Amino acid sequence: MTDFQTSSSSGLTGGRPRRPRPKVITLTDAAADRVREIMANAEKAYVGLRVGVKNGGCAGQEYTFAYAEEIGPMDEVVEDRGVTILIEPKAILFLIGSEIDYETTKLASKFVFRNPNQTDACGCGESVTIIPAAALDAD
């Protein structure tokens, strides 16, 4: 094998080691605790939490959460703080670098996204404008 061939056993591509990919999404301790609590109280066992982005709302896009019954062949699977997060393929570039938190105030308890790709949000906070992240590595 030459230096320019891929070696799956050594982790080399084109003769150089690949750097580890960062997680698309991370959770705070509060968010992970709340997701584990919700999953434990669900009506049946699920493989994880599916996170995505859909068109809607006055700012153009909304974050989505759903129970995941299976892992899709193109899903990005993220394990963080004991929680399995499945990210829809079309949402990955919109969510790169995001952190999900869970906040409780006197008037509300909710999941909050801290997304570096988010450029705007509506006044009520239910919808956002997100610009897809640039590809991090062309390899």
mmCIF file of C-alpha atoms in Angstrom:
data_model
loop_
_atom_site.group_PDB
_atom_site.id
_atom_site.type_symbol
_atom_site.label_atom_id
_atom_site.label_comp_id
_atom_site.label_asym_id
_atom_site.label_seq_id
_atom_site.Cartn_x
_atom_site.Cartn_y
_atom_site.Cartn_z
ATOM 1 C CA MET A 1 0.000 0.000 0.000
ATOM 2 C CA THR A 2 1.317 3.447 -0.858
ATOM 3 C CA ASP A 3 1.252 6.506 1.385
ATOM 4 C CA PHE A 4 -1.639 7.902 -0.654
ATOM 5 C CA GLN A 5 -4.029 5.000 -0.219
ATOM 6 C CA THR A 6 -6.606 4.885 2.530
ATOM 7 C CA SER A 7 -5.927 2.553 5.391
ATOM 8 C CA SER A 8 -9.059 1.932 7.434
ATOM 9 C CA SER A 9 -7.163 0.104 10.158
ATOM 10 C CA SER A 10 -4.690 2.926 10.811
ATOM 11 C CA GLY A 11 -7.169 5.821 10.538
ATOM 12 C CA LEU A 12 -5.097 7.400 7.771
ATOM 13 C CA THR A 13 -6.574 9.031 4.707
ATOM 14 C CA GLY A 14 -4.244 10.097 1.954
ATOM 15 C CA GLY A 15 -1.247 9.431 4.186
ATOM 16 C CA ARG A 16 -2.230 11.695 7.085
ATOM 17 C CA PRO A 17 -4.244 11.061 10.235
ATOM 18 C CA ARG A 18 -7.811 12.350 10.332
ATOM 19 C CA ARG A 19 -8.659 14.722 13.105
ATOM 20 C CA PRO A 20 -11.643 13.766 15.258
ATOM 21 C CA ARG A 21 -14.894 15.329 14.141
ATOM 22 C CA PRO A 22 -16.541 17.632 16.687
ATOM 23 C CA LYS A 23 -20.043 16.779 17.871
ATOM 24 C CA VAL A 24 -22.718 18.544 15.865
ATOM 25 C CA ILE A 25 -24.725 19.233 19.049
ATOM 26 C CA THR A 26 -23.911 19.148 22.739
ATOM 27 C CA LEU A 27 -26.166 19.226 25.798
ATOM 28 C CA THR A 28 -25.796 21.066 29.073
ATOM 29 C CA ASP A 29 -26.208 19.020 32.254
ATOM 30 C CA ALA A 30 -29.701 20.512 32.729
ATOM 31 C CA ALA A 31 -30.784 19.549 29.194
ATOM 32 C CA ALA A 32 -29.379 16.028 29.502
ATOM 33 C CA ASP A 33 -31.131 15.533 32.859
ATOM 34 C CA ARG A 34 -34.454 16.712 31.404
ATOM 35 C CA VAL A 35 -34.157 14.555 28.268
ATOM 36 C CA ARG A 36 -33.345 11.480 30.380
ATOM 37 C CA GLU A 37 -36.380 12.246 32.580
ATOM 38 C CA ILE A 38 -38.684 12.653 29.557
ATOM 39 C CA MET A 39 -37.370 9.482 27.914
ATOM 40 C CA ALA A 40 -37.783 7.497 31.155
ATOM 41 C CA ASN A 41 -41.449 8.585 31.365
ATOM 42 C CA ALA A 42 -42.234 7.960 27.666
ATOM 43 C CA GLU A 43 -44.963 5.459 26.825
ATOM 44 C CA LYS A 44 -42.399 3.068 25.296
ATOM 45 C CA ALA A 45 -38.657 2.662 24.877
ATOM 46 C CA TYR A 46 -37.127 4.872 22.193
ATOM 47 C CA VAL A 47 -33.607 4.776 20.739
ATOM 48 C CA GLY A 48 -33.094 8.503 21.300
ATOM 49 C CA LEU A 49 -34.220 12.036 20.704
ATOM 50 C CA ARG A 50 -34.533 13.201 17.085
ATOM 51 C CA VAL A 51 -33.549 16.848 16.558
ATOM 52 C CA GLY A 52 -34.133 18.776 13.366
ATOM 53 C CA VAL A 53 -35.044 22.046 11.713
ATOM 54 C CA LYS A 54 -38.187 22.745 9.691
ATOM 55 C CA ASN A 55 -39.505 25.690 7.737
ATOM 56 C CA GLY A 56 -42.075 27.694 9.659
ATOM 57 C CA GLY A 57 -42.783 30.583 11.973
ATOM 58 C CA CYS A 58 -42.355 34.275 11.323
ATOM 59 C CA ALA A 59 -38.521 34.094 11.253
ATOM 60 C CA GLY A 60 -38.527 31.222 8.748
ATOM 61 C CA GLN A 61 -37.384 28.108 10.651
ATOM 62 C CA GLU A 62 -38.181 26.187 13.813
ATOM 63 C CA TYR A 63 -36.259 23.603 15.825
ATOM 64 C CA THR A 64 -37.957 20.209 16.135
ATOM 65 C CA PHE A 65 -37.820 17.476 18.774
ATOM 66 C CA ALA A 66 -39.359 14.018 18.519
ATOM 67 C CA TYR A 67 -38.969 10.568 19.997
ATOM 68 C CA ALA A 68 -36.904 8.368 17.684
ATOM 69 C CA GLU A 69 -38.061 4.788 17.242
ATOM 70 C CA GLU A 70 -35.141 3.832 14.998
ATOM 71 C CA ILE A 71 -31.869 5.189 13.698
ATOM 72 C CA GLY A 72 -32.138 6.176 10.048
ATOM 73 C CA PRO A 73 -29.333 5.187 7.670
ATOM 74 C CA MET A 74 -28.319 8.838 7.144
ATOM 75 C CA ASP A 75 -28.882 10.109 10.708
ATOM 76 C CA GLU A 76 -25.975 11.717 12.536
ATOM 77 C CA VAL A 77 -25.809 9.959 15.911
ATOM 78 C CA VAL A 78 -24.461 12.014 18.809
ATOM 79 C CA GLU A 79 -23.916 10.569 22.271
ATOM 80 C CA ASP A 80 -23.595 13.283 24.910
ATOM 81 C CA ARG A 81 -23.962 13.046 28.695
ATOM 82 C CA GLY A 82 -25.747 9.708 28.471
ATOM 83 C CA VAL A 83 -28.275 10.885 25.860
ATOM 84 C CA THR A 84 -28.548 9.669 22.270
ATOM 85 C CA ILE A 85 -29.392 12.460 19.841
ATOM 86 C CA LEU A 86 -30.274 11.695 16.225
ATOM 87 C CA ILE A 87 -29.936 14.570 13.800
ATOM 88 C CA GLU A 88 -31.818 14.588 10.526
ATOM 89 C CA PRO A 89 -29.372 14.747 7.592
ATOM 90 C CA LYS A 90 -30.875 17.944 6.158
ATOM 91 C CA ALA A 91 -30.449 19.703 9.536
ATOM 92 C CA ILE A 92 -26.765 18.947 10.204
ATOM 93 C CA LEU A 93 -25.283 22.068 8.577
ATOM 94 C CA PHE A 94 -27.854 24.242 10.366
ATOM 95 C CA LEU A 95 -26.981 22.783 13.784
ATOM 96 C CA ILE A 96 -23.171 22.450 13.755
ATOM 97 C CA GLY A 97 -21.768 23.874 16.972
ATOM 98 C CA SER A 98 -25.132 24.139 18.757
ATOM 99 C CA GLU A 99 -25.675 23.602 22.457
ATOM 100 C CA ILE A 100 -29.064 22.640 23.865
ATOM 101 C CA ASP A 101 -29.863 23.890 27.368
ATOM 102 C CA TYR A 102 -32.927 23.512 29.574
ATOM 103 C CA GLU A 103 -33.982 26.643 31.431
ATOM 104 C CA THR A 104 -36.569 27.116 34.145
ATOM 105 C CA THR A 105 -37.868 30.574 35.056
ATOM 106 C CA LYS A 106 -40.837 31.763 37.116
ATOM 107 C CA LEU A 107 -43.052 31.663 34.032
ATOM 108 C CA ALA A 108 -41.694 28.884 31.822
ATOM 109 C CA SER A 109 -39.538 25.806 31.451
ATOM 110 C CA LYS A 110 -38.119 25.124 28.007
ATOM 111 C CA PHE A 111 -35.281 23.818 25.899
ATOM 112 C CA VAL A 112 -33.097 26.598 24.509
ATOM 113 C CA PHE A 113 -30.759 26.355 21.526
ATOM 114 C CA ARG A 114 -27.493 28.278 21.507
ATOM 115 C CA ASN A 115 -26.687 28.068 17.832
ATOM 116 C CA PRO A 116 -23.745 29.961 16.286
ATOM 117 C CA ASN A 117 -25.451 29.646 12.883
ATOM 118 C CA GLN A 118 -28.589 31.447 14.041
ATOM 119 C CA THR A 119 -28.743 34.992 12.692
ATOM 120 C CA ASP A 120 -32.178 36.146 13.901
ATOM 121 C CA ALA A 121 -35.202 35.132 15.961
ATOM 122 C CA CYS A 122 -38.798 36.291 16.140
ATOM 123 C CA GLY A 123 -39.998 38.303 19.129
ATOM 124 C CA CYS A 124 -41.656 35.353 20.848
ATOM 125 C CA GLY A 125 -38.604 33.135 20.375
ATOM 126 C CA GLU A 126 -40.487 30.313 18.659
ATOM 127 C CA SER A 127 -38.827 30.636 15.267
ATOM 128 C CA VAL A 128 -35.355 31.520 14.037
ATOM 129 C CA THR A 129 -33.308 32.311 10.970
ATOM 130 C CA ILE A 130 -30.340 29.966 10.496
ATOM 131 C CA ILE A 131 -27.574 30.107 7.902
ATOM 132 C CA PRO A 132 -25.968 26.706 7.141
ATOM 133 C CA ALA A 133 -22.422 26.298 8.438
ATOM 134 C CA ALA A 134 -19.602 25.983 5.916
ATOM 135 C CA ALA A 135 -18.044 22.556 5.541
ATOM 136 C CA LEU A 136 -15.345 22.190 8.197
ATOM 137 C CA ASP A 137 -13.150 19.721 6.359
ATOM 138 C CA ALA A 138 -13.189 18.813 2.673
ATOM 139 C CA ASP A 139 -11.736 15.326 3.373
#
